[in-house]
Short mmCIF file of N, CA and C in Angstrom, two decimals:
data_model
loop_
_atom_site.label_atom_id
_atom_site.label_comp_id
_atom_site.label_asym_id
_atom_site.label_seq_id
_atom_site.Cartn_x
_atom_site.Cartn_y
_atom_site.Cartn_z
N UNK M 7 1.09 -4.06 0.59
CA UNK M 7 -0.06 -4.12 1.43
C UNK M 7 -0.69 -5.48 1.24
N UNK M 8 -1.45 -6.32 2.25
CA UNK M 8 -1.87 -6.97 1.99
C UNK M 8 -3.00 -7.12 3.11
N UNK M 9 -3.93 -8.31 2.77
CA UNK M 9 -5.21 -8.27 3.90
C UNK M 9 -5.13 -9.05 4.88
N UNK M 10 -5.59 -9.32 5.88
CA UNK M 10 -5.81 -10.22 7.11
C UNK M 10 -6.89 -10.04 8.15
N UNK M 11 -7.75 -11.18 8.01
CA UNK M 11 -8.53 -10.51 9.14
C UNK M 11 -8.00 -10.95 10.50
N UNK M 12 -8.42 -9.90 11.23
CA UNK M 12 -7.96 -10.04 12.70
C UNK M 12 -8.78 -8.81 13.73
N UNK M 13 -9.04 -9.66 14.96
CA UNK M 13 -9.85 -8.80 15.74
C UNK M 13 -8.63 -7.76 16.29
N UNK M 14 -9.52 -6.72 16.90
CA UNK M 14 -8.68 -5.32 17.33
C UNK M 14 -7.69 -5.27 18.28
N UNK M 15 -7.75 -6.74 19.36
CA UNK M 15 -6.31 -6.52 20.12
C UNK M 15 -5.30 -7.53 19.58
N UNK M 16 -5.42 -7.81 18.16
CA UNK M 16 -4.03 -8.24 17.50
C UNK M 16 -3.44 -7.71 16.75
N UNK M 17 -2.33 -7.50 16.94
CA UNK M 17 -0.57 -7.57 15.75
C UNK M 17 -1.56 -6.76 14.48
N UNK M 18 -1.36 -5.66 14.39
CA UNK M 18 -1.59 -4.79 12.89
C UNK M 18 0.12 -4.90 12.35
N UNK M 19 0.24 -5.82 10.93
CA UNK M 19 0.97 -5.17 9.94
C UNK M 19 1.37 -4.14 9.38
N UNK M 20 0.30 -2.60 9.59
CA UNK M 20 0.15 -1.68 8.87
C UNK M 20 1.71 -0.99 9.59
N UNK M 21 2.56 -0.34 8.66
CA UNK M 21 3.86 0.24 8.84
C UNK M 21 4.73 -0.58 9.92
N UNK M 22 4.51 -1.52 10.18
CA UNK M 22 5.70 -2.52 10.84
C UNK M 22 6.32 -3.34 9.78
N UNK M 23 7.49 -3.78 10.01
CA UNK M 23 8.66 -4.54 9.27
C UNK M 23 8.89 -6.25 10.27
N UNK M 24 8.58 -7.11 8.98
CA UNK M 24 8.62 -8.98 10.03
C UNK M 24 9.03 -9.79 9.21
N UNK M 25 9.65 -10.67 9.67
CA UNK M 25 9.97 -12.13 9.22
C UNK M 25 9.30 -12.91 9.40
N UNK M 26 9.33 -14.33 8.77
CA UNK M 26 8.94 -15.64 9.20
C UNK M 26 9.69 -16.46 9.09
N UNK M 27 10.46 -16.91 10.19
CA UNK M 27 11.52 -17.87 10.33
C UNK M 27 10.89 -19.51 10.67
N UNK M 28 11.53 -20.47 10.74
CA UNK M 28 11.81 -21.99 10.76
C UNK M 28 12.40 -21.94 12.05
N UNK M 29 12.01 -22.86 13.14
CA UNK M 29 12.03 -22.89 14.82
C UNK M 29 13.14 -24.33 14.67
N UNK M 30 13.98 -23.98 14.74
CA UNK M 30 14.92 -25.21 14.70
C UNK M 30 14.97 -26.42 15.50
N UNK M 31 14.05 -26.32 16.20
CA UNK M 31 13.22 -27.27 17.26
C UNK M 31 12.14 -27.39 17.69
N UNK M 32 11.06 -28.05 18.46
CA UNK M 32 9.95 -27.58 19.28
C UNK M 32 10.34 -26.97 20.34
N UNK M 33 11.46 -26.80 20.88
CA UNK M 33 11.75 -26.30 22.14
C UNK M 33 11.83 -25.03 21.87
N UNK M 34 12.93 -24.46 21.00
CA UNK M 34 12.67 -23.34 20.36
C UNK M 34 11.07 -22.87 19.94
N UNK M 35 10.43 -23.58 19.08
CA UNK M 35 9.26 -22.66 18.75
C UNK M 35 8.42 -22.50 20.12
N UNK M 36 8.37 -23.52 21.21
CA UNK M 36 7.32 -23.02 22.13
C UNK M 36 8.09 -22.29 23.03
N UNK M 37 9.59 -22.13 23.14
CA UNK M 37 9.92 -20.31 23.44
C UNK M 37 9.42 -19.65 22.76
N UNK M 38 9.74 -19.68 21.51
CA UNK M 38 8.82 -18.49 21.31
C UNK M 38 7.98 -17.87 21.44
N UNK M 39 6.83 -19.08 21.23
CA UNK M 39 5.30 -18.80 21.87
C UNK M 39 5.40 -18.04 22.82
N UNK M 40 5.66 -18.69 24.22
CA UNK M 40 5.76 -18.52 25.26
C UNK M 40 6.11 -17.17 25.51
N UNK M 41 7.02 -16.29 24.81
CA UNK M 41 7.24 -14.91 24.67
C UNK M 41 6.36 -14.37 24.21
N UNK M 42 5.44 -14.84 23.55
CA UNK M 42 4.26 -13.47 22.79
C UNK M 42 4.09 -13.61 21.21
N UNK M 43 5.36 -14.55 20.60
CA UNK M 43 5.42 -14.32 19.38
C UNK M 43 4.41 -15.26 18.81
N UNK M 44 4.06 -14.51 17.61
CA UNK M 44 2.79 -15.94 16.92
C UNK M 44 3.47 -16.15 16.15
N UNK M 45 2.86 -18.13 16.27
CA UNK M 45 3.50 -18.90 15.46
C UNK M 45 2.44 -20.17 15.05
N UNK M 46 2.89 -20.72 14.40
CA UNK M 46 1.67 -21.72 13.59
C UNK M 46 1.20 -22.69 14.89
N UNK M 47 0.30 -23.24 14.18
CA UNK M 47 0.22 -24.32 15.59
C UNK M 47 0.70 -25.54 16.01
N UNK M 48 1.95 -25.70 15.07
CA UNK M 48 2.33 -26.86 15.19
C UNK M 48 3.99 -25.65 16.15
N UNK M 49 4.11 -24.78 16.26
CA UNK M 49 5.40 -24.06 16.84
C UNK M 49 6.14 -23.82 16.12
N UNK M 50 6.23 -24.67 14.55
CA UNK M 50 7.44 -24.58 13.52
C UNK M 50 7.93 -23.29 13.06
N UNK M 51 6.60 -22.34 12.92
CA UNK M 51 6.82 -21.14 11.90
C UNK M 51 6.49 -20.09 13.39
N UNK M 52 7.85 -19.03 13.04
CA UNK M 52 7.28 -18.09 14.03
C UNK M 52 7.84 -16.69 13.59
N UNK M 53 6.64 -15.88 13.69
CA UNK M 53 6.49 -14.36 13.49
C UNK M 53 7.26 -13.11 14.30
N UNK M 54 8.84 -13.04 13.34
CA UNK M 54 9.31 -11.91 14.02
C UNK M 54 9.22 -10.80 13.76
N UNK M 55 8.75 -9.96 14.18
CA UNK M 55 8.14 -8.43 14.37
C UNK M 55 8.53 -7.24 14.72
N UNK M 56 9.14 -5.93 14.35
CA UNK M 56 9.04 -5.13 14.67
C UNK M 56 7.40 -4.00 14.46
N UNK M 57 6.66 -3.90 15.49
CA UNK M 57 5.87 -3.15 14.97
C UNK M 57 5.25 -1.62 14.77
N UNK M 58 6.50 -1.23 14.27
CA UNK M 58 7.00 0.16 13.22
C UNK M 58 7.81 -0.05 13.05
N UNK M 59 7.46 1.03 11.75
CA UNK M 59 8.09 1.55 10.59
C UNK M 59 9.63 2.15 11.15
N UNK M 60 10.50 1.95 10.62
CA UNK M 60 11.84 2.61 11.33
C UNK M 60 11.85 3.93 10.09
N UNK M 61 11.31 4.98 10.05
CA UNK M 61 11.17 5.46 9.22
C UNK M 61 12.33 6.57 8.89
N UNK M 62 12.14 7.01 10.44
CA UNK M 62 13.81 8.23 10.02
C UNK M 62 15.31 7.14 9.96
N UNK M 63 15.29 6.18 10.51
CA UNK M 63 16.23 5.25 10.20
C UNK M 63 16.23 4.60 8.66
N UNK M 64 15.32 4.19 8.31
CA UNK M 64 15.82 3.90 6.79
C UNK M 64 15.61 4.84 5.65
N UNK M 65 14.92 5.94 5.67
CA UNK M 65 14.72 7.27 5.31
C UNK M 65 16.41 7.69 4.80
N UNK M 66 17.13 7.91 6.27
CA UNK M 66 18.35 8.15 6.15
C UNK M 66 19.50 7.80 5.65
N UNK M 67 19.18 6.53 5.49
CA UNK M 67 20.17 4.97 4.75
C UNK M 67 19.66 5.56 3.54
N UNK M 68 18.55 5.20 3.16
CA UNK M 68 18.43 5.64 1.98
C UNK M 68 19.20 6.73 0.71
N UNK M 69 18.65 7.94 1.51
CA UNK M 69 19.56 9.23 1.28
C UNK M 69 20.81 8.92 1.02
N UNK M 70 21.30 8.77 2.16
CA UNK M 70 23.09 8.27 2.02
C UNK M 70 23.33 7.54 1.12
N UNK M 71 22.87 6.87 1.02
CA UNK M 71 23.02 5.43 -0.39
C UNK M 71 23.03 6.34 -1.50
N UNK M 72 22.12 7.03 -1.83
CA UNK M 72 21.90 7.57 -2.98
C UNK M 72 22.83 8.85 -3.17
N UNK M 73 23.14 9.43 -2.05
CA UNK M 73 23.92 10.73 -2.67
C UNK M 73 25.31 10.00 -2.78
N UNK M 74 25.59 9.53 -1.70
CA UNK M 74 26.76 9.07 -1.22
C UNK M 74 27.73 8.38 -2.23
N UNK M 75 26.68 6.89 -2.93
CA UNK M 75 27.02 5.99 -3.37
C UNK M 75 26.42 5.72 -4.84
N UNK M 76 25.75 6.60 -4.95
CA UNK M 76 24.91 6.64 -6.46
C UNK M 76 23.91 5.68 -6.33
N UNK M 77 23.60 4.53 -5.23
CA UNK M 77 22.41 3.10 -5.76
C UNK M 77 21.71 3.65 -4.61
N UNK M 78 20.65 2.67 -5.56
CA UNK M 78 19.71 2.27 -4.47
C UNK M 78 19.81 1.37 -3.54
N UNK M 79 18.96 1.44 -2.35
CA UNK M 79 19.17 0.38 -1.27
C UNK M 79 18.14 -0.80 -1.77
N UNK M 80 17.35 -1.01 -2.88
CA UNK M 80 16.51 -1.32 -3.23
C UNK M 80 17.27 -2.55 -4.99
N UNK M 81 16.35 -2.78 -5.71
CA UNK M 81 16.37 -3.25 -6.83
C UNK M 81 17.09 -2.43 -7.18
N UNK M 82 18.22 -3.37 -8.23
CA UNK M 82 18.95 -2.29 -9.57
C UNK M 82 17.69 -1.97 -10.85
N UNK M 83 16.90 -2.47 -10.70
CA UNK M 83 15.61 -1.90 -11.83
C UNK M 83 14.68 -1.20 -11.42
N UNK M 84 14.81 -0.28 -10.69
CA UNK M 84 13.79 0.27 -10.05
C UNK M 84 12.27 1.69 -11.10
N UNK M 85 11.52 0.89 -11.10
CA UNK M 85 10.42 1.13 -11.68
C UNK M 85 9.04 0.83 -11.29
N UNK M 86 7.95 1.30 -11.64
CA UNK M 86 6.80 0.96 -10.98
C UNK M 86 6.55 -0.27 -11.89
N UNK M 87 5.80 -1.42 -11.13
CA UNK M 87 5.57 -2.11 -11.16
C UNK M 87 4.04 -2.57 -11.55
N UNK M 88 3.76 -2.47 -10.25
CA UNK M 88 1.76 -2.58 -10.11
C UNK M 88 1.69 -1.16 -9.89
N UNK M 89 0.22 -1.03 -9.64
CA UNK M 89 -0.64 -0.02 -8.91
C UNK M 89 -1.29 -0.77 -8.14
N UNK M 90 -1.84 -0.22 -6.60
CA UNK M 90 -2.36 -0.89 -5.76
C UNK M 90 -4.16 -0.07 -6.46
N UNK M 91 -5.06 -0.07 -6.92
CA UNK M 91 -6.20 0.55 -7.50
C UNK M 91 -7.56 0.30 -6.55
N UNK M 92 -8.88 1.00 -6.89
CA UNK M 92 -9.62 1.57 -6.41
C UNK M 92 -10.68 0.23 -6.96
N UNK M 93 -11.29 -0.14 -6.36
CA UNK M 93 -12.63 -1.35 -7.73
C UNK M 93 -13.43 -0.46 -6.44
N UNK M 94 -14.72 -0.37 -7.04
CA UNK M 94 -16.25 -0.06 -6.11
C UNK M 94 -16.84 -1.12 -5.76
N UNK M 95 -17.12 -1.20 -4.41
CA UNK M 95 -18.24 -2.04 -3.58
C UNK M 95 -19.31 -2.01 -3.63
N UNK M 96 -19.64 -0.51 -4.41
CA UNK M 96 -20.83 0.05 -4.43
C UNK M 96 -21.13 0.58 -5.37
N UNK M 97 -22.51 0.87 -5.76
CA UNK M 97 -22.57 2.37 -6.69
C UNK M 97 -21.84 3.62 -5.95
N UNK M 98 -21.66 4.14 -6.58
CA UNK M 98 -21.30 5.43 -6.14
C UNK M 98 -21.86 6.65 -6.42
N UNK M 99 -22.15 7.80 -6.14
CA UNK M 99 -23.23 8.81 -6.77
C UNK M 99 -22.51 10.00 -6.57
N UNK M 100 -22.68 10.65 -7.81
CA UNK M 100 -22.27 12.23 -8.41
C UNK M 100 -22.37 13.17 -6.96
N UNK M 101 -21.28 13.61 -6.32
CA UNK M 101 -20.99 14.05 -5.68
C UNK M 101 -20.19 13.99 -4.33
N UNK M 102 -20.54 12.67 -4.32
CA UNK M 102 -19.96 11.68 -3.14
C UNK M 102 -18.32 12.16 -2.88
N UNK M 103 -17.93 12.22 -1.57
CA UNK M 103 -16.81 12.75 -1.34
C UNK M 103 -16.21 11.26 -0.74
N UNK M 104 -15.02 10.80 -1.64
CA UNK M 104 -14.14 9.28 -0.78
C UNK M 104 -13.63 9.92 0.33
N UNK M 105 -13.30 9.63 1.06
CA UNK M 105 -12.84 10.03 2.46
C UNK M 105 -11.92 8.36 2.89
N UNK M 106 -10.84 8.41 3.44
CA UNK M 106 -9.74 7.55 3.79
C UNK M 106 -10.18 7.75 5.66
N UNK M 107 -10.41 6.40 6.05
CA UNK M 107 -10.75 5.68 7.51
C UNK M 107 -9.69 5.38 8.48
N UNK M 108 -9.92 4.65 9.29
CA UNK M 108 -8.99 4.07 10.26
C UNK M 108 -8.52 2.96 9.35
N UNK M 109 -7.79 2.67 9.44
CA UNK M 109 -6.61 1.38 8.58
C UNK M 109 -6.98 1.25 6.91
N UNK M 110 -6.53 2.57 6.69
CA UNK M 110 -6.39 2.60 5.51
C UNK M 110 -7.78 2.41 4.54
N UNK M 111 -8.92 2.16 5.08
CA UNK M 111 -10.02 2.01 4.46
C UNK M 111 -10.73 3.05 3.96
N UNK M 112 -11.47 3.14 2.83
CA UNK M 112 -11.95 4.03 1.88
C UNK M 112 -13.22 2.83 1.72
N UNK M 113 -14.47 3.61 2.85
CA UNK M 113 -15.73 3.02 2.31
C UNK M 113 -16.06 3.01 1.12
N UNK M 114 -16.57 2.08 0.40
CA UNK M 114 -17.17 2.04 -0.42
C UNK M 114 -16.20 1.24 -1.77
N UNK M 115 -14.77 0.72 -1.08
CA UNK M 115 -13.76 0.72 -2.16
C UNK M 115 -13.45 -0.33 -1.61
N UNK M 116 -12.99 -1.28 -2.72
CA UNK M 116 -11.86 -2.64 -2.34
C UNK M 116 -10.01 -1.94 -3.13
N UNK M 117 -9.74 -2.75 -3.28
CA UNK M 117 -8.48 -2.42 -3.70
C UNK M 117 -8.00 -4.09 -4.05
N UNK M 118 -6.96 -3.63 -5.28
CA UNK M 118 -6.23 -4.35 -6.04
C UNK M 118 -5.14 -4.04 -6.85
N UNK M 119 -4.28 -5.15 -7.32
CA UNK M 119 -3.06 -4.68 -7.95
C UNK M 119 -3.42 -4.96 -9.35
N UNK M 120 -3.14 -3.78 -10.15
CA UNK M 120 -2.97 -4.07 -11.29
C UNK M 120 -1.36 -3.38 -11.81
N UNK M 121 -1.28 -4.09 -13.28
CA UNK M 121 0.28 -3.64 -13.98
C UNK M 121 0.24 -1.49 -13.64
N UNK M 122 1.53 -1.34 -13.50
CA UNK M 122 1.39 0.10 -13.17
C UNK M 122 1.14 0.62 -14.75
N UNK M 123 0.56 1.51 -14.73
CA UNK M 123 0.35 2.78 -15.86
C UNK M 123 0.34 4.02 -15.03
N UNK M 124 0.30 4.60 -16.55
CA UNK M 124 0.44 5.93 -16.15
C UNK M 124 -1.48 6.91 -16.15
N UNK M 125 -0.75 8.12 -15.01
CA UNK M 125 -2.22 8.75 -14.89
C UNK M 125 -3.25 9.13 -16.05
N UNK M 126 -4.39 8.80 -16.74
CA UNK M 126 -4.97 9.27 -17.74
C UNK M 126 -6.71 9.18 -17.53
N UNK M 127 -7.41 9.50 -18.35
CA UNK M 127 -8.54 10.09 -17.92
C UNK M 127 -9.25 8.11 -17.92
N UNK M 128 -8.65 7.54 -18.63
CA UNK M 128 -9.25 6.13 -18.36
C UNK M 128 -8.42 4.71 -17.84
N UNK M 129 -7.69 5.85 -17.31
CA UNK M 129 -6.61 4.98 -16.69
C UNK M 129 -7.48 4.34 -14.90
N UNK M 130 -6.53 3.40 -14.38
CA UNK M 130 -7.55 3.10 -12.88
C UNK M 130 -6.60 4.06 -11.84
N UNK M 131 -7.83 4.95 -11.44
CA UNK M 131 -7.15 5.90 -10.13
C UNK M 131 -6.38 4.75 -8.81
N UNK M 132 -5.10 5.40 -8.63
CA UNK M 132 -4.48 4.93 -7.56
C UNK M 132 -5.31 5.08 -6.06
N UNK M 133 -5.56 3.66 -5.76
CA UNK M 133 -6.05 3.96 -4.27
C UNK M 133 -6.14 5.16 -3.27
N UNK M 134 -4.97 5.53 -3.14
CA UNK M 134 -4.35 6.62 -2.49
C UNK M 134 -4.99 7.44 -2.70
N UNK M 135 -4.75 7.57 -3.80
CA UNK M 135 -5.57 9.34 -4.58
C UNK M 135 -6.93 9.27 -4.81
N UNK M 136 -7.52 8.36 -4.60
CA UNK M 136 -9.36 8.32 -4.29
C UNK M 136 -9.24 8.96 -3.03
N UNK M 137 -8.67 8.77 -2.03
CA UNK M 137 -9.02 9.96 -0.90
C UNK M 137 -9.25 11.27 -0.76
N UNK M 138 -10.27 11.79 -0.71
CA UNK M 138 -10.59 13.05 -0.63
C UNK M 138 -11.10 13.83 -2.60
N UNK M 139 -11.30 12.50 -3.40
CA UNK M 139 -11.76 13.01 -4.63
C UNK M 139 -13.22 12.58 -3.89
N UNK M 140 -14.09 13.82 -5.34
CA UNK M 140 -15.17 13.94 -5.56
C UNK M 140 -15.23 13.11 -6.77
N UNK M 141 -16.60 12.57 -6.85
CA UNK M 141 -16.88 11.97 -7.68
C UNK M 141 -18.09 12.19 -8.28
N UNK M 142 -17.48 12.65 -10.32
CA UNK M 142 -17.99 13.77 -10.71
C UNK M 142 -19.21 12.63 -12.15
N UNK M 143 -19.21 11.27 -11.82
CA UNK M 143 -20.30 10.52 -12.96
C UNK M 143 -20.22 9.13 -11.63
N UNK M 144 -21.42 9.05 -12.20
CA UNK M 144 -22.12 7.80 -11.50
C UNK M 144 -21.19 5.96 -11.48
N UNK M 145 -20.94 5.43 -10.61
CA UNK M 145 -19.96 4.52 -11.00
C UNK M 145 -20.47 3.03 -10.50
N UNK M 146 -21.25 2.47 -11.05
CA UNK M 146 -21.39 1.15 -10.68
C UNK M 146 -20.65 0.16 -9.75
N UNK M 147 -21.54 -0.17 -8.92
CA UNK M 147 -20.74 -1.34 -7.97
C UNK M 147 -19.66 -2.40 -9.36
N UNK M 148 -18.46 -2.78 -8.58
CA UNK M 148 -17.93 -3.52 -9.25
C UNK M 148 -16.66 -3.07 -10.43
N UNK M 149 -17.26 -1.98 -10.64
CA UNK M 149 -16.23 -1.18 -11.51
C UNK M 149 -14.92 -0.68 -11.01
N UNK M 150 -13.82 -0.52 -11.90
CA UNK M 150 -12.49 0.06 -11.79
C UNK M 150 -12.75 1.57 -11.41
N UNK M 151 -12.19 2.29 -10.59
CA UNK M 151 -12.12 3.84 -10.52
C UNK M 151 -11.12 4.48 -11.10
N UNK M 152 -11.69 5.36 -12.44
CA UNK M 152 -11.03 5.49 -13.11
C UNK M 152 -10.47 7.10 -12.94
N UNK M 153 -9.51 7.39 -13.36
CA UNK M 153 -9.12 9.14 -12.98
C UNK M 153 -10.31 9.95 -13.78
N UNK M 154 -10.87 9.87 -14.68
CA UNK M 154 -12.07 10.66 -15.20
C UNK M 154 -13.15 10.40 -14.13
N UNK M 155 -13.94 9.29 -13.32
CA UNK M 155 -14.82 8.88 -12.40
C UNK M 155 -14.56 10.61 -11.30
N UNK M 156 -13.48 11.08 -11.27
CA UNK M 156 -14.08 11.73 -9.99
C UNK M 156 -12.52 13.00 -10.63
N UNK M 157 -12.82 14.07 -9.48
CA UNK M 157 -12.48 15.33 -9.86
C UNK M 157 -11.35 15.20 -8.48
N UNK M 158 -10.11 15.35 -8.79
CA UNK M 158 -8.75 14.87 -8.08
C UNK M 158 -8.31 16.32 -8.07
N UNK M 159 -7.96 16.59 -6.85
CA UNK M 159 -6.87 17.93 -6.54
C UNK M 159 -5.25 17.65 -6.67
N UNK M 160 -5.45 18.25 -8.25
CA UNK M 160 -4.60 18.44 -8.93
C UNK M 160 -3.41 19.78 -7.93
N UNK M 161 -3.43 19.77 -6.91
CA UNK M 161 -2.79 20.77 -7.07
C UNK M 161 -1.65 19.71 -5.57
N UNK M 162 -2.47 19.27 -5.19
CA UNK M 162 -2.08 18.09 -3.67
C UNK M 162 -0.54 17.59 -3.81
N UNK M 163 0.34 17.32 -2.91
CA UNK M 163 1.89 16.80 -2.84
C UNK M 163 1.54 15.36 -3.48
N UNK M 164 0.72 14.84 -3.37
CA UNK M 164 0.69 13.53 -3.79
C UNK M 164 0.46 13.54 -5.26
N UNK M 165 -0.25 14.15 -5.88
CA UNK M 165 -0.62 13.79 -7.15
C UNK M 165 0.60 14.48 -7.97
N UNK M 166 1.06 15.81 -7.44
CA UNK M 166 2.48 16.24 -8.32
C UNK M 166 3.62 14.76 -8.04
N UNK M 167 3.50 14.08 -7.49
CA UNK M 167 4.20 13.00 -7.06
C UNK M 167 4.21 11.94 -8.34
N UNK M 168 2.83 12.23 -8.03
CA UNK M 168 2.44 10.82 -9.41
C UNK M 168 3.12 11.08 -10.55
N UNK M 169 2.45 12.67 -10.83
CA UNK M 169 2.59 13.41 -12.39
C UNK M 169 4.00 13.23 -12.44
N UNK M 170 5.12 13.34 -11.63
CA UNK M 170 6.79 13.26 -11.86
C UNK M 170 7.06 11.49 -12.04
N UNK M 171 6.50 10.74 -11.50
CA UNK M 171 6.62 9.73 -11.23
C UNK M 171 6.54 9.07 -12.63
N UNK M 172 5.13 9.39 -13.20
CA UNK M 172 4.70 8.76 -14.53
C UNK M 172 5.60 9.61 -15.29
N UNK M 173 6.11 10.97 -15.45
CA UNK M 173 6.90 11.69 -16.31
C UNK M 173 8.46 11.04 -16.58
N UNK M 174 8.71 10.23 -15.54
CA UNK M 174 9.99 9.50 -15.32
C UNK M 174 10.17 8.24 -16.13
N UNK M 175 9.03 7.54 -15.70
CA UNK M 175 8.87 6.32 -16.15
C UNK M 175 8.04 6.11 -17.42
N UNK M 176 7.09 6.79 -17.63
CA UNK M 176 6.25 6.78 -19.15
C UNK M 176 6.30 8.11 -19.72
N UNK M 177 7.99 8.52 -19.94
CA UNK M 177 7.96 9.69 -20.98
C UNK M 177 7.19 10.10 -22.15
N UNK M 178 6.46 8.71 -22.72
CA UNK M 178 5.93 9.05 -24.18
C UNK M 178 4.04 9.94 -23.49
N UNK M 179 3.84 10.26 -22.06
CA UNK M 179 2.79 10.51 -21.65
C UNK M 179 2.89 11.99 -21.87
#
């Protein structure tokens, strides 16, 4: 994930797949233009785009790869990495319900990567999973959201997700 500002009738990133290629000419890059594609303003750099997710298409590659062929379509080290996490914009107050917006936004929340860990009561809640928690102690603007900060439905597809996820990767949890 990453940020960009941009007004509402441009190019959303969110679940589309793009390149940025080198215009092997000006003639080339202001075709491109000229088609729709954005590109820097000198024409050099230009933005190729699909915008979606091919999801039952690589979904399926996937699968196959893995039953088929034993790998991943991905890294031979495959492990979590970062966490994309929760920081507050705001105070926040004992009861407050996060609620997830149009493009991925969770008033009241920025987001950032930190090293991945695993779920714990002072660990930083995964972005994701601030949606739809209550939040059960008072949390200062500026602060990390931590899995103790708010009361998470433990019972949700996503968080059994996590719990297998961290069980995989941080056995000693």
């Amino acid at each position: 994930m990453f940020n960009c500002l941009r007004r509402p009738d441009e190019l959303s990133f969110a679940g589309g797949v793009f390149v940025i290629i080198e215009a092997p000419d000006e003639a080339t890059g202001r075709l491109f233009a000229a088609k729709g594609m954005p590109t820097c303003p000198q024409g050099r750099y230009v933005l190729i785009h699909n915008p979606v997710h091919l999801l039952g298409a690589e979904a399926a590659m996937s699968i196959l790869s893995a039953v088929k062929l034993r790998s991943s379509t991905g890294s031979r080290d495959v492990r979590p990495v970062v966490d994309l996490i929760g920081v507050t914009d705001r105070d926040l107050v004992v009861g407050e319900v996060l609620t997830i917006g149009t493009r991925h936004v969770i008033p009241g929340l920025s987001h950032r990567l930190e090293p991945a860990c695993p779920l714990g009561p002072d660990a930083p809640l995964p972005y994701y999973m601030c949606a739809g928690a209550s939040v059960v102690r008072p949390v200062k603007k500026g602060q990390v959201l931590r899995c103790s900060d708010v009361a998470l439905d433990t019972q949700s597809p996503l968080y059994a997700l996590r719990v297998s996820q961290d069980q995989h990767f941080f056995p000693s949890t």
